[in-house]
Amino acid sequence: MSLKPNRSSRLAPRLRRTLAFRLTAAYSIAGLLLLLLGTVSLYIVLRAELERSTELFLADKLHVLRTMLRERPNDEDGLREEIELESAARRYQQFYIRLLDERGAPILTTPGMAQRLDFAELANRTRSHPGRSISMVGRNGQAFRVASASAEVGSPPTGSDTIQIAIDISQEEELLARYRFWFWAILLITAVLFPLAGYRIARHGIRPVEQIAATARRITSTNLRERIQAEGYPLELASLAGTFNEMLDRLEESFERISRFSADIAHDLRTPVNNIRGEAEVALARARTVEEYREVLESSLEEAVRLSDLIGDLLFLARAESPLTELHLEKVNVGELLTTVRDYYEATAADAGVSLTAVEPAGAASASLDRSLMLRAVSNLVSNAIAHTPKGGSVTLAVSAAGPEIRIEIRDTGRGIPAEALPRVFDRFFRVDPSRSQISGGTGLGLAIVQSIMALHDGSAEIGSQLGCGTIVTLRIHTAAKR
Ligand SMILES: Nc1ncnc2c1ncn2[C@@H]1O[C@H](COP(=O)(O)OP(=O)(O)OP(=O)(O)O)[C@@H](O)[C@H]1O
Ligand SMILES: [Mg+2]
């Protein structure tokens, strides 16, 4: 029962947090403020202009009458024309004039003026504001603008009259009132229309964002191929969609690599296990001599060693990736390390008919390294070099120090690696020729391990090769690297 109020109270803050709501609110407030500013300033200008034209009219009339009184004081017809007839001819903005003599007795008055204006009030109010026009309300509630001025009679002056003038400005007042009415009406209508239009614009603008979100929601590890079609998107969102698509490219590639890796692991684990199983089944099919059993056991042991080496390599790679992996660092003389590896592989090289040499470094090149890991990396490289160098070839180990960098080079005069395979040799389970390597026992993890070891040392491993000429692997380590 308490669900309803709860839901609505939770909905309001949610709505307030939406982009569409914020954009709509911003559009509406900005739109209304602009409209308000525009209409209010137009109203002020219009009112000022109306007042100015009334003012000019009054000033003009006064000027005409004063000139007439000064220059043609006896032209009664002219004055009558100005005061009594001209106003009656007008439909709008009717004006009324009253001419008083020195004692205040009226000489001429526009017909109808007495019905519209209270003369006593007119005299009173204009007296307190001499020479200026002021607003006044007539007998019937109409708005007037009134002014009064003294005028010299004759030239040189023989006396002074008073001109009282009033102009009906109720039409202007009505115009302004209509303006105000429409101003509020339009404001009210736009207060409803702006949010509606703003909301539509905002929804339209953020639709691509929703489409991006919908695509992102649809993507799982099984449909990483899906991409956002960003045609027609605004530039900013097209770039967002592009970034998102690039991320998907990378994810797809990583997923592919991982699934290929798992398939490779399964395959490489299955082969020795199948061998052990097949040999055991054949051996058990009938009675065997002790010699035969020994042979089977020996062969099984070989496969088991292969299997445990493979598992060991995989475990090593998995651990090397963990950020918690610790190195057992010690000062290692790299020249001596190479000599150790050379000594270890001497017999293998001799069997393969390959000469193996370690070039003595000019100075002592030493760095703080994990000795056993570095031994493993260099051993992997030397074993590769010997395995891929035909009889009569040579493998050379060398170290050089250039500034804070130590460079280890393992160079052979072997078969080399085809250029198209070169970028992939550091990948796990990659073998240039899988069938041949399988016989020689390679699993394709050797170079991946070398790369992991170098990464652990903040160093790098690079390979260069020319088919038929040989291969050089260069390991670089910074002696100053923080480890
Ligand atoms: N010195 C080299 N000369 C020619 N080819 C090489 C050389 N070193 C590596 N390769 C090629 O690169 C592939 C990958 O080498 P990597 O050491 O990773 O695997 P592997 O030697 O096949 O197996 P593992 O080292 O795990 O026993 C090899 O299969 C081989 O084809
Ligand atoms: Mg190898």
GROMACS .gro file of N, CA and C and ligand atoms in nm, residues 313 380-381 383-386 388-389 412 414-417 425-427 430-433 436-437 441-448 463 465 471 473, ligand 1:
model
  136
  313ASP      N    1   5.545  -2.454  -1.779
  313ASP     CA    2   5.555  -2.331  -1.860
  313ASP      C    3   5.427  -2.249  -1.849
  380ASN      N    4   6.626  -2.037  -2.326
  380ASN     CA    5   6.520  -2.056  -2.428
  380ASN      C    6   6.568  -2.009  -2.564
  381LEU      N    7   6.637  -1.894  -2.565
  381LEU     CA    8   6.682  -1.838  -2.693
  381LEU      C    9   6.792  -1.923  -2.755
  383SER      N   10   6.844  -2.240  -2.700
  383SER     CA   11   6.785  -2.368  -2.744
  383SER      C   12   6.716  -2.349  -2.879
  384ASN      N   13   6.645  -2.238  -2.897
  384ASN     CA   14   6.583  -2.208  -3.027
  384ASN      C   15   6.689  -2.198  -3.135
  385ALA      N   16   6.793  -2.119  -3.105
  385ALA     CA   17   6.897  -2.093  -3.205
  385ALA      C   18   6.961  -2.225  -3.250
  386ILE      N   19   6.993  -2.311  -3.153
  386ILE     CA   20   7.058  -2.439  -3.189
  386ILE      C   21   6.959  -2.525  -3.270
  388HIS      N   22   6.728  -2.441  -3.465
  388HIS     CA   23   6.696  -2.394  -3.600
  388HIS      C   24   6.819  -2.363  -3.684
  389THR      N   25   6.936  -2.407  -3.636
  389THR     CA   26   7.057  -2.384  -3.714
  389THR      C   27   7.110  -2.517  -3.766
  412ASP      N   28   7.219  -1.630  -3.456
  412ASP     CA   29   7.252  -1.759  -3.518
  412ASP      C   30   7.256  -1.744  -3.669
  414GLY      N   31   7.112  -1.961  -3.870
  414GLY     CA   32   7.018  -2.069  -3.905
  414GLY      C   33   6.924  -2.036  -4.019
  415ARG      N   34   6.808  -2.103  -4.016
  415ARG     CA   35   6.713  -2.092  -4.127
  415ARG      C   36   6.644  -1.957  -4.134
  416GLY      N   37   6.633  -1.894  -4.020
  416GLY     CA   38   6.562  -1.766  -4.017
  416GLY      C   39   6.411  -1.787  -4.008
  417ILE      N   40   6.339  -1.676  -3.995
  417ILE     CA   41   6.192  -1.682  -3.980
  417ILE      C   42   6.131  -1.599  -4.091
  425VAL      N   43   5.584  -1.438  -3.342
  425VAL     CA   44   5.664  -1.542  -3.276
  425VAL      C   45   5.660  -1.533  -3.123
  426PHE      N   46   5.628  -1.413  -3.070
  426PHE     CA   47   5.621  -1.401  -2.924
  426PHE      C   48   5.485  -1.447  -2.869
  427ASP      N   49   5.389  -1.477  -2.959
  427ASP     CA   50   5.258  -1.524  -2.914
  427ASP      C   51   5.269  -1.664  -2.854
  430PHE      N   52   5.265  -2.015  -3.062
  430PHE     CA   53   5.291  -1.991  -3.204
  430PHE      C   54   5.417  -2.064  -3.246
  431ARG      N   55   5.404  -2.139  -3.353
  431ARG     CA   56   5.519  -2.206  -3.413
  431ARG      C   57   5.517  -2.180  -3.561
  432VAL      N   58   5.633  -2.150  -3.617
  432VAL     CA   59   5.635  -2.119  -3.760
  432VAL      C   60   5.589  -2.241  -3.840
  433ASP      N   61   5.639  -2.357  -3.799
  433ASP     CA   62   5.599  -2.479  -3.869
  433ASP      C   63   5.554  -2.579  -3.763
  436ARG      N   64   5.659  -2.965  -3.780
  436ARG     CA   65   5.798  -3.001  -3.756
  436ARG      C   66   5.833  -2.980  -3.607
  437SER      N   67   5.784  -2.871  -3.551
  437SER     CA   68   5.816  -2.841  -3.413
  437SER      C   69   5.761  -2.947  -3.319
  441GLY      N   70   5.950  -3.137  -3.031
  441GLY     CA   71   5.903  -3.117  -2.893
  441GLY      C   72   5.870  -2.976  -2.856
  442GLY      N   73   5.883  -2.880  -2.949
  442GLY     CA   74   5.853  -2.740  -2.916
  442GLY      C   75   5.704  -2.719  -2.896
  443THR      N   76   5.670  -2.635  -2.797
  443THR     CA   77   5.527  -2.608  -2.773
  443THR      C   78   5.491  -2.466  -2.815
  444GLY      N   79   5.590  -2.387  -2.846
  444GLY     CA   80   5.562  -2.248  -2.886
  444GLY      C   81   5.545  -2.155  -2.769
  445LEU      N   82   5.595  -2.197  -2.651
  445LEU     CA   83   5.584  -2.109  -2.534
  445LEU      C   84   5.715  -2.040  -2.499
  446GLY      N   85   5.826  -2.093  -2.559
  446GLY     CA   86   5.960  -2.043  -2.524
  446GLY      C   87   5.973  -1.892  -2.535
  447LEU      N   88   5.938  -1.835  -2.651
  447LEU     CA   89   5.956  -1.690  -2.671
  447LEU      C   90   5.857  -1.608  -2.587
  448ALA      N   91   5.736  -1.665  -2.566
  448ALA     CA   92   5.637  -1.595  -2.481
  448ALA      C   93   5.694  -1.582  -2.340
  463ILE      N   94   6.307  -0.923  -3.200
  463ILE     CA   95   6.361  -1.028  -3.286
  463ILE      C   96   6.376  -0.975  -3.429
  465SER      N   97   6.509  -1.119  -3.824
  465SER     CA   98   6.549  -1.244  -3.889
  465SER      C   99   6.544  -1.230  -4.040
  471THR      N  100   6.904  -1.541  -3.746
  471THR     CA  101   6.813  -1.467  -3.658
  471THR      C  102   6.894  -1.399  -3.547
  473VAL      N  103   6.816  -1.221  -3.170
  473VAL     CA  104   6.722  -1.177  -3.067
  473VAL      C  105   6.797  -1.085  -2.974
  484LIG     N1  106   6.643  -1.874  -3.379
  484LIG     C1  107   6.535  -1.909  -3.449
  484LIG     N2  108   6.548  -1.942  -3.580
  484LIG     C2  109   6.441  -1.978  -3.654
  484LIG     N3  110   6.314  -1.988  -3.606
  484LIG     C3  111   6.299  -1.960  -3.477
  484LIG     C4  112   6.405  -1.918  -3.392
  484LIG     N4  113   6.354  -1.895  -3.268
  484LIG     C5  114   6.223  -1.921  -3.275
  484LIG     N5  115   6.188  -1.959  -3.399
  484LIG     C6  116   6.053  -1.994  -3.446
  484LIG     O1  117   5.960  -1.933  -3.357
  484LIG     C7  118   5.871  -2.032  -3.305
  484LIG     C8  119   5.838  -1.999  -3.163
  484LIG     O2  120   5.948  -2.017  -3.079
  484LIG     P1  121   5.927  -2.059  -2.931
  484LIG     O3  122   6.057  -2.068  -2.864
  484LIG     O4  123   5.827  -1.968  -2.874
  484LIG     O5  124   5.857  -2.199  -2.943
  484LIG     P2  125   5.921  -2.338  -2.969
  484LIG     O6  126   6.069  -2.327  -2.972
  484LIG     O7  127   5.855  -2.396  -3.089
  484LIG     O8  128   5.871  -2.421  -2.841
  484LIG     P3  129   5.926  -2.414  -2.691
  484LIG     O9  130   6.035  -2.309  -2.690
  484LIG    O10  131   5.811  -2.380  -2.611
  484LIG    O11  132   5.979  -2.551  -2.664
  484LIG     C9  133   5.941  -2.160  -3.321
  484LIG    O12  134   5.848  -2.264  -3.340
  484LIG    C10  135   6.026  -2.139  -3.445
  484LIG    O13  136   5.953  -2.174  -3.557
   0.00000   0.00000   0.00000
